[in-house]
Short mmCIF file of C-alpha atoms and ligand atoms in Angstrom, two decimals:
data_model
loop_
_atom_site.label_atom_id
_atom_site.label_comp_id
_atom_site.label_asym_id
_atom_site.label_seq_id
_atom_site.Cartn_x
_atom_site.Cartn_y
_atom_site.Cartn_z
CA MET A 249 -21.95 -122.81 -46.52
CA ARG A 250 -19.21 -121.96 -48.96
CA SER A 251 -16.70 -124.35 -50.48
CA LEU A 252 -13.10 -123.86 -49.57
CA PRO A 253 -10.68 -121.89 -51.71
CA ILE A 254 -7.34 -123.71 -51.61
CA PRO A 255 -4.26 -121.51 -52.07
CA PRO A 256 -2.27 -122.64 -55.17
CA ASP A 257 0.94 -123.18 -53.20
CA LEU A 258 -0.92 -125.63 -50.98
CA LYS A 259 -1.95 -127.60 -54.04
CA ASP A 260 1.72 -127.67 -55.08
CA PHE A 261 2.57 -129.04 -51.65
CA ALA A 262 -0.05 -131.78 -52.04
CA ARG A 263 1.25 -132.64 -55.53
CA VAL A 264 4.69 -133.44 -54.14
CA LEU A 265 3.17 -136.17 -51.95
CA ILE A 266 0.71 -137.35 -54.57
CA ASP A 267 3.40 -137.60 -57.28
CA ALA A 268 5.40 -139.79 -54.90
CA GLY A 269 2.42 -142.15 -54.66
CA PHE A 270 0.91 -140.91 -51.38
CA ARG A 271 -2.32 -139.23 -50.41
CA CYS A 272 -2.62 -135.78 -48.88
CA TYR A 273 -5.51 -134.00 -47.18
CA ILE A 274 -6.04 -130.70 -45.45
CA VAL A 275 -7.45 -131.38 -41.98
CA GLY A 276 -8.32 -129.68 -38.70
CA GLY A 277 -8.87 -126.01 -38.09
CA ALA A 278 -8.25 -124.86 -41.67
CA VAL A 279 -11.13 -126.94 -43.02
CA ARG A 280 -13.43 -125.90 -40.17
CA ASP A 281 -12.60 -122.20 -40.33
CA GLY A 282 -12.46 -122.16 -44.12
CA LEU A 283 -15.95 -123.62 -44.39
CA LEU A 284 -17.18 -121.05 -41.89
CA GLY A 285 -15.61 -118.27 -43.92
CA ARG A 286 -13.35 -117.36 -41.02
CA PRO A 287 -9.75 -116.38 -41.66
CA VAL A 288 -7.45 -119.42 -41.89
CA SER A 289 -4.08 -118.84 -40.27
CA ASP A 290 -2.31 -122.13 -40.70
CA TYR A 291 -2.89 -125.40 -42.49
CA ASP A 292 -2.57 -128.89 -41.05
CA ALA A 293 -2.09 -131.77 -43.47
CA ALA A 294 -2.64 -135.51 -43.10
CA THR A 295 -0.96 -138.12 -45.27
CA ASP A 296 -0.38 -141.85 -45.47
CA ALA A 297 3.31 -141.16 -46.09
CA PRO A 298 5.40 -142.22 -43.06
CA PRO A 299 7.21 -139.31 -41.36
CA GLU A 300 10.61 -140.40 -42.78
CA GLU A 301 9.17 -140.24 -46.30
CA VAL A 302 7.85 -136.73 -45.67
CA ARG A 303 11.30 -135.71 -44.46
CA ARG A 304 12.83 -137.17 -47.59
CA LEU A 305 10.40 -135.50 -49.98
CA PHE A 306 10.77 -131.92 -48.72
CA ARG A 307 13.87 -129.87 -48.33
CA ARG A 308 13.08 -128.08 -45.09
CA VAL A 309 11.35 -130.20 -42.46
CA ILE A 310 11.29 -129.76 -38.68
CA PRO A 311 10.71 -133.00 -36.72
CA THR A 312 8.12 -131.32 -34.46
CA GLY A 313 6.61 -134.44 -32.92
CA ILE A 314 8.07 -137.15 -35.05
CA GLN A 315 7.30 -139.93 -32.52
CA HIS A 316 3.61 -139.06 -33.00
CA GLY A 317 4.06 -138.81 -36.76
CA THR A 318 4.03 -135.02 -36.97
CA VAL A 319 6.62 -133.00 -38.86
CA THR A 320 6.47 -129.37 -39.92
CA VAL A 321 7.17 -128.74 -43.58
CA LEU A 322 8.42 -125.25 -44.43
CA TRP A 323 6.90 -124.60 -47.82
CA LYS A 324 6.79 -121.32 -49.72
CA GLY A 325 6.61 -119.21 -46.58
CA ARG A 326 4.18 -121.53 -44.80
CA SER A 327 4.70 -123.98 -41.96
CA ILE A 328 2.52 -126.97 -42.71
CA GLU A 329 2.09 -129.42 -39.82
CA THR A 330 2.00 -132.72 -41.58
CA THR A 331 0.80 -135.78 -39.67
CA THR A 332 0.84 -139.37 -40.81
CA PHE A 333 -2.56 -141.12 -40.57
CA ARG A 334 -2.63 -142.81 -37.21
CA ARG A 335 -4.83 -144.49 -34.70
CA GLU A 336 -4.28 -144.18 -30.98
CA ALA A 337 -4.55 -146.90 -28.39
CA GLY A 338 -4.83 -146.86 -24.60
CA TYR A 339 -4.87 -143.56 -22.72
CA SER A 340 -3.89 -144.74 -19.26
CA ASP A 341 -2.84 -141.26 -18.10
CA GLY A 342 -5.63 -139.27 -19.75
CA ARG A 343 -3.07 -137.17 -21.52
CA ARG A 344 -1.29 -138.98 -24.30
CA PRO A 345 -1.93 -142.26 -26.04
CA ASP A 346 0.15 -145.20 -24.81
CA ARG A 347 0.74 -146.22 -28.40
CA VAL A 348 0.44 -144.48 -31.73
CA GLU A 349 -0.09 -146.83 -34.65
CA PHE A 350 0.70 -145.74 -38.16
CA GLY A 351 -0.67 -147.50 -41.23
CA ALA A 352 -4.18 -146.31 -40.36
CA SER A 353 -6.77 -145.24 -42.91
CA LEU A 354 -7.96 -141.67 -43.34
CA GLU A 355 -11.25 -142.70 -41.71
CA GLU A 356 -9.44 -144.07 -38.68
CA ASP A 357 -7.38 -140.93 -38.48
CA LEU A 358 -10.51 -138.78 -38.47
CA GLU A 359 -12.06 -141.01 -35.83
CA ARG A 360 -9.32 -140.19 -33.27
CA ARG A 361 -9.99 -136.45 -33.58
CA ASP A 362 -11.90 -134.60 -30.88
CA PHE A 363 -14.97 -132.94 -32.40
CA THR A 364 -16.97 -133.51 -35.58
CA ILE A 365 -16.16 -130.00 -36.82
CA ASN A 366 -12.46 -130.89 -36.46
CA ALA A 367 -12.78 -134.33 -38.05
CA MET A 368 -13.19 -133.42 -41.72
CA ALA A 369 -10.60 -133.78 -44.45
CA LEU A 370 -10.36 -131.87 -47.68
CA GLU A 371 -8.72 -133.24 -50.80
CA PRO A 372 -6.84 -130.16 -51.98
CA LEU A 373 -6.70 -130.89 -55.72
CA SER A 374 -10.35 -131.85 -56.27
CA GLY A 375 -11.82 -129.89 -53.37
CA ALA A 376 -13.70 -133.03 -52.25
CA LEU A 377 -14.67 -133.11 -48.57
CA VAL A 378 -14.36 -136.31 -46.53
CA ASP A 379 -16.79 -135.90 -43.65
CA PRO A 380 -17.80 -139.20 -42.02
CA HIS A 381 -19.07 -137.58 -38.79
CA ASP A 382 -21.23 -134.88 -40.37
CA GLY A 383 -18.97 -132.06 -39.26
CA ARG A 384 -20.50 -129.93 -41.95
CA GLY A 385 -23.96 -130.47 -40.49
CA ASP A 386 -22.68 -129.46 -37.05
CA LEU A 387 -21.08 -126.35 -38.53
CA ALA A 388 -24.47 -125.44 -39.96
CA ARG A 389 -26.15 -126.22 -36.63
CA ARG A 390 -23.36 -124.34 -34.87
CA LEU A 391 -22.65 -127.24 -32.52
CA VAL A 392 -19.52 -128.63 -30.88
CA ARG A 393 -20.10 -132.38 -30.75
CA ALA A 394 -17.64 -135.07 -29.70
CA VAL A 395 -16.68 -137.69 -32.26
CA GLY A 396 -18.21 -140.88 -30.84
CA GLU A 397 -18.99 -141.29 -27.14
CA ALA A 398 -18.17 -137.98 -25.38
CA ALA A 399 -17.48 -139.55 -21.99
CA GLU A 400 -14.97 -141.97 -23.50
CA ARG A 401 -13.27 -139.30 -25.54
CA PHE A 402 -12.96 -137.01 -22.50
CA ASP A 403 -11.56 -139.87 -20.46
CA GLU A 404 -8.86 -140.46 -23.08
CA ASP A 405 -7.69 -136.87 -22.92
CA GLY A 406 -8.72 -134.60 -20.05
CA LEU A 407 -8.03 -131.47 -22.09
CA ARG A 408 -10.87 -132.14 -24.53
CA PRO A 409 -13.68 -130.74 -22.33
CA LEU A 410 -11.84 -127.43 -22.19
CA ARG A 411 -11.25 -127.56 -25.95
CA ALA A 412 -15.00 -128.02 -26.41
CA ILE A 413 -15.58 -124.86 -24.41
CA ARG A 414 -12.79 -123.08 -26.27
CA PHE A 415 -14.37 -123.82 -29.66
CA ALA A 416 -17.83 -122.80 -28.39
CA SER A 417 -16.33 -119.52 -27.20
CA GLN A 418 -14.21 -118.88 -30.32
CA LEU A 419 -16.92 -119.75 -32.81
CA GLY A 420 -19.97 -118.63 -30.84
CA PHE A 421 -21.30 -122.22 -30.97
CA GLU A 422 -23.36 -124.23 -28.49
CA ILE A 423 -21.99 -127.46 -27.08
CA GLU A 424 -24.21 -130.36 -28.11
CA ALA A 425 -26.22 -131.67 -25.14
CA ALA A 426 -24.58 -135.08 -24.66
CA THR A 427 -21.11 -133.57 -25.08
CA LEU A 428 -21.88 -130.86 -22.52
CA GLU A 429 -23.38 -133.33 -20.06
CA ALA A 430 -20.21 -135.44 -20.17
CA ILE A 431 -18.03 -132.59 -18.90
CA PRO A 432 -18.67 -132.69 -15.12
CA ALA A 433 -17.74 -136.39 -14.88
CA ALA A 434 -14.52 -135.64 -16.80
CA LEU A 435 -13.29 -133.06 -14.28
CA PRO A 436 -10.99 -135.45 -12.39
CA ARG A 437 -9.27 -136.22 -15.71
CA PHE A 438 -9.22 -132.54 -16.56
CA SER A 439 -7.52 -131.64 -13.26
CA GLY A 440 -4.53 -133.76 -14.27
CA VAL A 441 -3.87 -131.85 -17.49
CA SER A 442 -0.58 -129.96 -17.66
CA ALA A 443 -0.58 -126.23 -17.01
CA GLU A 444 0.89 -125.54 -20.44
CA ARG A 445 -1.88 -127.29 -22.34
CA LEU A 446 -4.51 -125.65 -20.16
CA ARG A 447 -2.99 -122.21 -20.75
CA VAL A 448 -3.10 -122.58 -24.54
CA GLU A 449 -6.85 -123.21 -24.50
CA PHE A 450 -7.53 -120.64 -21.77
CA GLU A 451 -5.72 -117.99 -23.80
CA LYS A 452 -7.80 -118.80 -26.87
CA ILE A 453 -10.96 -118.43 -24.79
CA LEU A 454 -9.70 -115.07 -23.55
CA LEU A 455 -9.03 -113.85 -27.08
CA SER A 456 -12.41 -114.84 -28.47
CA ASP A 457 -15.04 -112.22 -29.32
CA GLU A 458 -16.91 -112.85 -26.09
CA PRO A 459 -14.67 -114.62 -23.56
CA SER A 460 -17.51 -114.57 -21.01
CA ARG A 461 -19.22 -117.20 -23.13
CA GLY A 462 -16.42 -119.69 -22.52
CA LEU A 463 -15.89 -118.64 -18.93
CA ARG A 464 -19.59 -119.08 -18.14
CA LEU A 465 -19.48 -122.54 -19.67
CA MET A 466 -16.47 -123.26 -17.48
CA GLU A 467 -18.44 -122.11 -14.46
CA LYS A 468 -21.57 -124.03 -15.34
CA THR A 469 -19.67 -127.30 -15.85
CA GLY A 470 -17.62 -126.95 -12.66
CA MET A 471 -14.42 -126.44 -14.59
CA LEU A 472 -13.86 -122.91 -13.30
CA ALA A 473 -13.74 -124.12 -9.71
CA VAL A 474 -11.12 -126.71 -10.68
CA ALA A 475 -8.89 -124.59 -12.91
CA LEU A 476 -9.41 -121.07 -11.53
CA PRO A 477 -10.90 -121.39 -8.03
CA GLU A 478 -10.02 -117.75 -7.18
CA LEU A 479 -12.31 -116.64 -9.96
CA ALA A 480 -15.09 -119.05 -9.06
CA ALA A 481 -15.00 -117.60 -5.52
CA CYS A 482 -16.12 -114.23 -6.91
CA ARG A 483 -19.61 -115.57 -7.62
CA GLY A 484 -22.25 -114.12 -5.30
CA VAL A 485 -19.92 -111.50 -3.83
CA GLU A 486 -22.20 -108.46 -3.86
CA GLN A 487 -20.92 -104.93 -4.30
CA LYS A 488 -21.73 -101.28 -3.73
CA GLY A 489 -24.78 -99.48 -5.09
CA PHE A 490 -23.40 -98.23 -8.42
CA HIS A 491 -22.28 -101.73 -9.40
CA ARG A 492 -24.86 -103.64 -11.38
CA PHE A 493 -23.23 -107.02 -10.90
CA ASP A 494 -21.66 -109.32 -8.35
CA VAL A 495 -17.87 -109.56 -8.60
CA LEU A 496 -17.77 -112.46 -11.05
CA ASP A 497 -20.31 -110.96 -13.44
CA HIS A 498 -18.43 -107.68 -13.21
CA LEU A 499 -15.16 -109.39 -14.15
CA LEU A 500 -16.85 -111.23 -17.04
CA ALA A 501 -18.38 -108.02 -18.37
CA SER A 502 -14.99 -106.31 -18.00
CA VAL A 503 -13.08 -109.00 -19.90
CA ASP A 504 -15.62 -108.84 -22.76
CA ALA A 505 -15.15 -105.07 -22.93
CA ALA A 506 -11.33 -105.20 -22.93
CA PRO A 507 -9.35 -105.00 -26.20
CA LYS A 508 -8.26 -108.35 -27.68
CA ASP A 509 -4.81 -108.41 -26.17
CA PRO A 510 -3.64 -111.15 -23.80
CA VAL A 511 -2.32 -108.78 -21.12
CA LEU A 512 -5.38 -106.52 -21.17
CA ARG A 513 -7.84 -109.39 -21.21
CA LEU A 514 -6.06 -111.07 -18.29
CA ALA A 515 -5.88 -107.83 -16.32
CA ALA A 516 -9.59 -107.18 -16.92
CA LEU A 517 -10.51 -110.70 -15.83
CA LEU A 518 -8.36 -110.67 -12.70
CA HIS A 519 -8.41 -107.06 -11.52
CA ASP A 520 -10.86 -107.62 -8.63
CA LEU A 521 -9.80 -111.12 -7.63
CA GLY A 522 -9.06 -109.90 -4.09
CA LYS A 523 -12.58 -108.64 -3.45
CA PRO A 524 -13.97 -111.78 -1.78
CA ALA A 525 -11.11 -111.73 0.73
CA THR A 526 -11.31 -108.01 1.52
CA ARG A 527 -15.07 -107.51 1.63
CA VAL A 528 -16.36 -105.72 4.73
CA GLU A 529 -19.99 -104.82 5.13
CA GLY A 530 -20.74 -101.58 6.98
CA SER A 531 -23.64 -101.12 9.38
CA ASP A 532 -25.52 -99.47 6.50
CA GLY A 533 -25.23 -102.72 4.51
CA VAL A 534 -22.81 -101.16 2.03
CA ALA A 535 -19.81 -103.32 1.20
CA SER A 536 -16.26 -101.98 0.92
CA PHE A 537 -13.11 -103.68 -0.32
CA HIS A 538 -10.24 -101.82 1.31
CA ARG A 539 -6.91 -102.22 -0.58
CA HIS A 540 -8.38 -105.03 -2.66
CA GLU A 541 -6.07 -104.10 -5.55
CA GLU A 542 -3.08 -105.27 -3.52
CA VAL A 543 -4.69 -108.63 -2.70
CA SER A 544 -5.92 -108.94 -6.29
CA ALA A 545 -2.38 -108.34 -7.56
CA ARG A 546 -0.97 -111.06 -5.30
CA GLN A 547 -3.67 -113.57 -6.26
CA ALA A 548 -3.30 -112.74 -9.96
CA ALA A 549 0.46 -113.28 -9.67
CA GLU A 550 -0.09 -116.71 -8.13
CA LEU A 551 -2.69 -117.70 -10.74
CA LEU A 552 -0.53 -116.60 -13.69
CA ARG A 553 2.52 -118.34 -12.27
CA ARG A 554 0.52 -121.53 -11.82
CA LEU A 555 -0.63 -121.43 -15.46
CA ARG A 556 2.98 -120.75 -16.53
CA PHE A 557 2.30 -117.55 -18.38
CA PRO A 558 5.55 -115.97 -19.59
CA ASN A 559 7.19 -113.81 -16.92
CA ALA A 560 6.74 -110.63 -18.94
CA VAL A 561 2.98 -111.28 -19.16
CA GLN A 562 2.79 -112.02 -15.42
CA ASP A 563 4.60 -108.80 -14.55
CA GLU A 564 2.54 -106.58 -16.82
CA VAL A 565 -0.80 -107.99 -15.71
CA VAL A 566 0.09 -107.81 -12.01
CA HIS A 567 1.28 -104.22 -12.40
CA LEU A 568 -1.96 -103.15 -14.08
CA VAL A 569 -4.06 -104.92 -11.46
CA ARG A 570 -2.11 -103.26 -8.65
CA GLN A 571 -2.51 -99.79 -10.19
CA HIS A 572 -6.13 -99.99 -11.27
CA MET A 573 -7.59 -97.91 -8.41
CA PHE A 574 -6.84 -94.32 -9.44
CA PHE A 575 -9.41 -91.57 -9.41
CA TYR A 576 -8.44 -88.47 -11.30
CA GLU A 577 -10.11 -85.17 -10.65
CA GLU A 578 -9.28 -81.67 -11.79
CA GLY A 579 -7.98 -80.81 -8.34
CA TRP A 580 -4.93 -83.06 -8.76
CA THR A 581 -1.78 -80.98 -8.44
CA ASP A 582 0.99 -81.37 -11.00
CA ALA A 583 2.88 -83.22 -8.29
CA ALA A 584 0.00 -85.68 -8.03
CA VAL A 585 0.11 -86.24 -11.80
CA ARG A 586 3.88 -86.81 -11.64
CA ARG A 587 3.51 -89.26 -8.75
CA PHE A 588 0.82 -91.15 -10.67
CA LEU A 589 3.06 -91.29 -13.72
CA ALA A 590 6.07 -92.36 -11.68
CA ARG A 591 4.03 -95.15 -10.09
CA VAL A 592 2.41 -96.42 -13.30
CA GLY A 593 5.28 -95.80 -15.73
CA PRO A 594 4.75 -93.64 -18.81
CA SER A 595 4.79 -96.65 -21.15
CA LYS A 596 2.02 -98.39 -19.18
CA VAL A 597 -0.46 -95.52 -19.03
CA GLU A 598 -2.44 -96.45 -22.14
CA ALA A 599 -2.77 -100.07 -21.02
CA LEU A 600 -3.99 -98.91 -17.62
CA PHE A 601 -6.49 -96.61 -19.32
CA ALA A 602 -7.75 -99.49 -21.45
CA LEU A 603 -8.21 -101.51 -18.26
CA ARG A 604 -10.08 -98.59 -16.69
CA LEU A 605 -12.47 -98.35 -19.64
CA ALA A 606 -13.11 -102.10 -19.50
CA ASP A 607 -13.61 -101.91 -15.72
CA ALA A 608 -16.05 -99.01 -16.10
CA ALA A 609 -17.95 -100.77 -18.89
CA GLY A 610 -18.11 -103.86 -16.69
CA THR A 611 -19.53 -101.80 -13.85
CA VAL A 612 -22.43 -100.22 -15.72
CA GLY A 613 -22.90 -103.05 -18.23
CA ALA A 614 -22.48 -100.81 -21.28
CA PRO A 615 -19.60 -99.24 -23.19
CA VAL A 616 -18.24 -96.02 -21.68
CA ASP A 617 -16.95 -92.93 -23.47
CA PRO A 618 -13.19 -93.32 -24.00
CA ARG A 619 -12.87 -89.53 -23.95
CA SER A 620 -13.57 -89.62 -20.23
CA LEU A 621 -9.84 -90.15 -19.75
CA ASP A 622 -8.76 -87.26 -21.98
CA PRO A 623 -8.38 -84.68 -19.18
CA LEU A 624 -5.86 -86.86 -17.32
CA ARG A 625 -4.22 -87.77 -20.62
CA ARG A 626 -3.66 -84.07 -21.38
CA ARG A 627 -2.17 -83.43 -17.93
CA ILE A 628 0.18 -86.38 -18.46
CA GLU A 629 1.25 -85.11 -21.87
CA ARG A 630 2.22 -81.80 -20.30
CA VAL A 631 4.30 -83.48 -17.61
CA ILE A 632 6.07 -85.59 -20.20
CA GLU A 633 6.75 -82.58 -22.42
CA ALA A 634 8.29 -80.75 -19.46
CA GLU A 635 10.79 -83.63 -19.22
CA GLU A 636 10.66 -83.58 -15.46
CA ALA A 637 12.13 -86.42 -13.45
CA LEU A 638 9.80 -89.41 -13.02
CA GLY A 639 12.21 -92.13 -12.02
CA LEU A 640 15.46 -92.69 -10.17
CA LYS A 641 17.38 -92.61 -13.43
CA ASP A 642 16.17 -89.04 -14.02
CA LEU A 643 17.61 -87.72 -10.74
CA ALA A 644 20.53 -85.32 -11.00
CA ILE A 645 22.54 -87.58 -8.66
CA GLY A 646 22.78 -91.33 -8.30
CA GLY A 647 24.42 -93.99 -6.17
CA ALA A 648 27.95 -92.89 -7.08
CA GLU A 649 27.43 -89.33 -5.84
CA LEU A 650 25.80 -90.60 -2.64
CA ALA A 651 28.66 -93.03 -2.07
CA ALA A 652 31.07 -90.11 -2.40
CA ILE A 653 29.44 -88.37 0.57
CA GLY A 654 29.59 -91.53 2.68
CA VAL A 655 26.34 -93.38 1.98
CA PRO A 656 27.13 -97.10 1.97
CA LYS A 657 25.67 -99.16 -0.88
CA GLY A 658 22.65 -101.17 0.28
CA PRO A 659 19.01 -100.83 1.30
CA ALA A 660 19.53 -97.51 3.08
CA MET A 661 20.90 -95.97 -0.10
CA GLY A 662 17.84 -97.25 -1.96
CA ARG A 663 15.49 -95.69 0.57
CA LEU A 664 17.40 -92.42 0.48
CA LEU A 665 17.19 -92.27 -3.32
CA ALA A 666 13.47 -93.03 -3.15
CA GLU A 667 12.96 -90.11 -0.77
CA LEU A 668 14.95 -87.83 -3.06
CA LEU A 669 12.70 -88.88 -5.92
CA GLU A 670 9.60 -88.11 -3.82
CA THR A 671 11.02 -84.68 -3.17
CA VAL A 672 11.65 -84.07 -6.85
CA LEU A 673 8.21 -85.34 -7.84
CA ASP A 674 6.77 -82.77 -5.44
CA ASP A 675 9.08 -80.01 -6.64
CA PRO A 676 11.08 -80.53 -9.86
CA GLU A 677 13.17 -77.40 -9.01
CA GLN A 678 15.04 -79.50 -6.46
CA ASN A 679 16.52 -81.73 -9.15
CA THR A 680 20.04 -80.33 -9.22
CA ALA A 681 23.12 -82.14 -7.93
CA GLU A 682 23.86 -79.42 -5.41
CA ARG A 683 20.38 -79.32 -3.92
CA LEU A 684 19.94 -83.05 -3.80
CA LEU A 685 23.31 -83.55 -2.10
CA ARG A 686 22.38 -80.99 0.51
CA ILE A 687 19.05 -82.71 1.13
CA ALA A 688 20.76 -86.10 1.24
CA ARG A 689 23.21 -84.94 3.89
CA GLY A 690 20.32 -83.60 5.92
CA ILE A 691 18.33 -86.81 5.92
CA MET A 692 21.20 -89.32 6.18
CA PRO A 693 20.89 -89.66 9.99
CA LYS A 694 17.24 -90.64 9.59
CA TYR A 695 18.42 -93.69 7.62
CA GLY A 696 20.98 -94.57 10.25
CA ILE A 697 23.88 -93.27 8.18
CA THR A 698 26.36 -91.21 10.10
CA PRO A 699 27.94 -88.63 7.88
CA PRO A 700 31.67 -89.38 7.96
CA LEU A 701 34.22 -86.97 9.39
CA GLY A 702 32.19 -84.71 11.58
CA GLY A 703 28.70 -84.65 10.16
CA VAL A 704 26.76 -81.88 8.58
CA ASN A 705 27.38 -78.20 9.21
CA ALA A 706 24.78 -75.49 9.26
CA GLY A 707 25.04 -74.86 5.54
CA GLY A 708 24.34 -78.47 4.81
CA GLN A 709 27.91 -79.00 3.59
CA ALA A 710 30.07 -81.74 5.01
CA ALA A 711 32.52 -80.45 7.60
CA GLU A 712 36.06 -80.00 6.42
CA GLU A 713 38.43 -82.82 6.88
CA LYS A 714 40.45 -82.58 10.07
CA PRO A 715 43.97 -83.82 10.39
P1 ATP B 828 -6.66 -123.83 -34.16
O1 ATP B 828 -7.38 -122.94 -35.07
O2 ATP B 828 -6.69 -123.36 -32.76
O3 ATP B 828 -5.30 -124.25 -34.63
P2 ATP B 828 -7.30 -126.56 -34.63
O4 ATP B 828 -8.61 -127.29 -34.72
O5 ATP B 828 -6.42 -126.58 -35.83
O6 ATP B 828 -7.61 -125.12 -34.13
P3 ATP B 828 -5.11 -127.75 -33.26
O7 ATP B 828 -4.84 -127.77 -31.79
O8 ATP B 828 -4.18 -127.05 -34.17
O9 ATP B 828 -6.57 -127.19 -33.39
O10 ATP B 828 -5.25 -129.27 -33.71
C1 ATP B 828 -5.42 -129.65 -35.08
C2 ATP B 828 -6.40 -130.82 -35.17
O11 ATP B 828 -5.90 -131.94 -34.44
C3 ATP B 828 -7.76 -130.52 -34.56
O12 ATP B 828 -8.62 -129.89 -35.47
C4 ATP B 828 -8.23 -131.93 -34.22
O13 ATP B 828 -8.69 -132.59 -35.35
C5 ATP B 828 -6.96 -132.60 -33.77
N1 ATP B 828 -6.73 -132.46 -32.32
C6 ATP B 828 -6.00 -131.51 -31.69
N2 ATP B 828 -5.99 -131.69 -30.37
C7 ATP B 828 -6.70 -132.80 -30.13
C8 ATP B 828 -7.04 -133.53 -28.95
N3 ATP B 828 -6.63 -133.12 -27.75
N4 ATP B 828 -7.79 -134.65 -29.10
C9 ATP B 828 -8.20 -135.06 -30.33
N5 ATP B 828 -7.91 -134.42 -31.45
C10 ATP B 828 -7.18 -133.30 -31.38
MG1 MG B 829 -4.40 -125.79 -36.04
#
């Protein structure tokens, strides 16, 4: 295992504290990832300086969690989370310590940390490693091991079991036997963890090289059924002949195959969530899942809302899930391509294609040729180049023009515009103001709108005003 290169500006940061008579260590993920030779994104520091001293010593300090002794020092383009050595006492809610005591030693501070690989400290000037729990040994053994008694540590904070799984998934590590065995008994604690904290860890699992590793650990320990019961319900749901896997294994293979992007990984994981509820087995023993994409979309929406994913993420994922069942063949007319594009949205096509490739890879259990989507891609490019209407905003007339011929604002106007768009998607030639107004007048009665002042004459023009 390599020793850790410390960036010079970080040494300068440490010197400020040391020159003021304090100690300063690099702790947490930076030490762990640095020793593993993985890229280090941000540095956490630990010091015996009280938070007020840290605020005094540096010019730009954000009081991130000052009651817990954490401030963020903005230093030469970095944000260094700096935490005062502390010990924690009494976790009556399994979430946060009842009391945080400062004045602790470095060793006590390391003792309160979750896993041995996260409980090392590096002295930045000398490069000396303080490692009382043999974190380095566990890095070499590739093990996630709780500091101290796993059951106790999980009882203090119900999030820790999921963090164990997150690190195993991110680093490709095993969870040490006693630590793993303590997870099932910690599930009641885990179920009380806030959605926000859960989401942070879940997202890191999703963005690891092989998210299925973490998700399988979640399943095996019973955590999946607690946190994501919709997903757990996909186990054992058998599919049609060309599928190699049951629904859960298919979703796990799909999420592994999806690009490392939160929206795509979520869409790949959730795209068939509605299959258990829609499964019908024919007399020939073959299962079908009629309109499962609609049910999947609704269940995905509920799951993402529950985990408090940002609205934009929820919307994008749900849209992709809802649209994932398209089957292009050469026989598609141009109108069919335009309708597909109107439904999916030109800006979402590549994401939907990425989902399709992940879905296909998750069906056969091997990567699929990305060029398989090129024929549809070329048809789409042609439609886009032709600049034909694909949405309401591209129509030659809008609400104002319809209002002028007597269509009241409201749901009927919306439905009328939607039908005009359908017409134009079928035949772009119809997209002129004159033609669309004529069509609108013709179909107004169908939407319960009586054309004012005498209705529609044979030519499709409104009758002349009568005195
Ligand atoms: P990442 O690379 O995701 O930032 P990290 O190990 O730095 O990984 P953080 O959540 O940033 O994780 O936490 C920093 C350190 O604080 C951890 O390495 C660990 O020592 C400690 N820590 C964080 N969360 C907990 C927790 N729930 N219980 C105990 N210690 C924790
Ligand atoms: Mg960190």
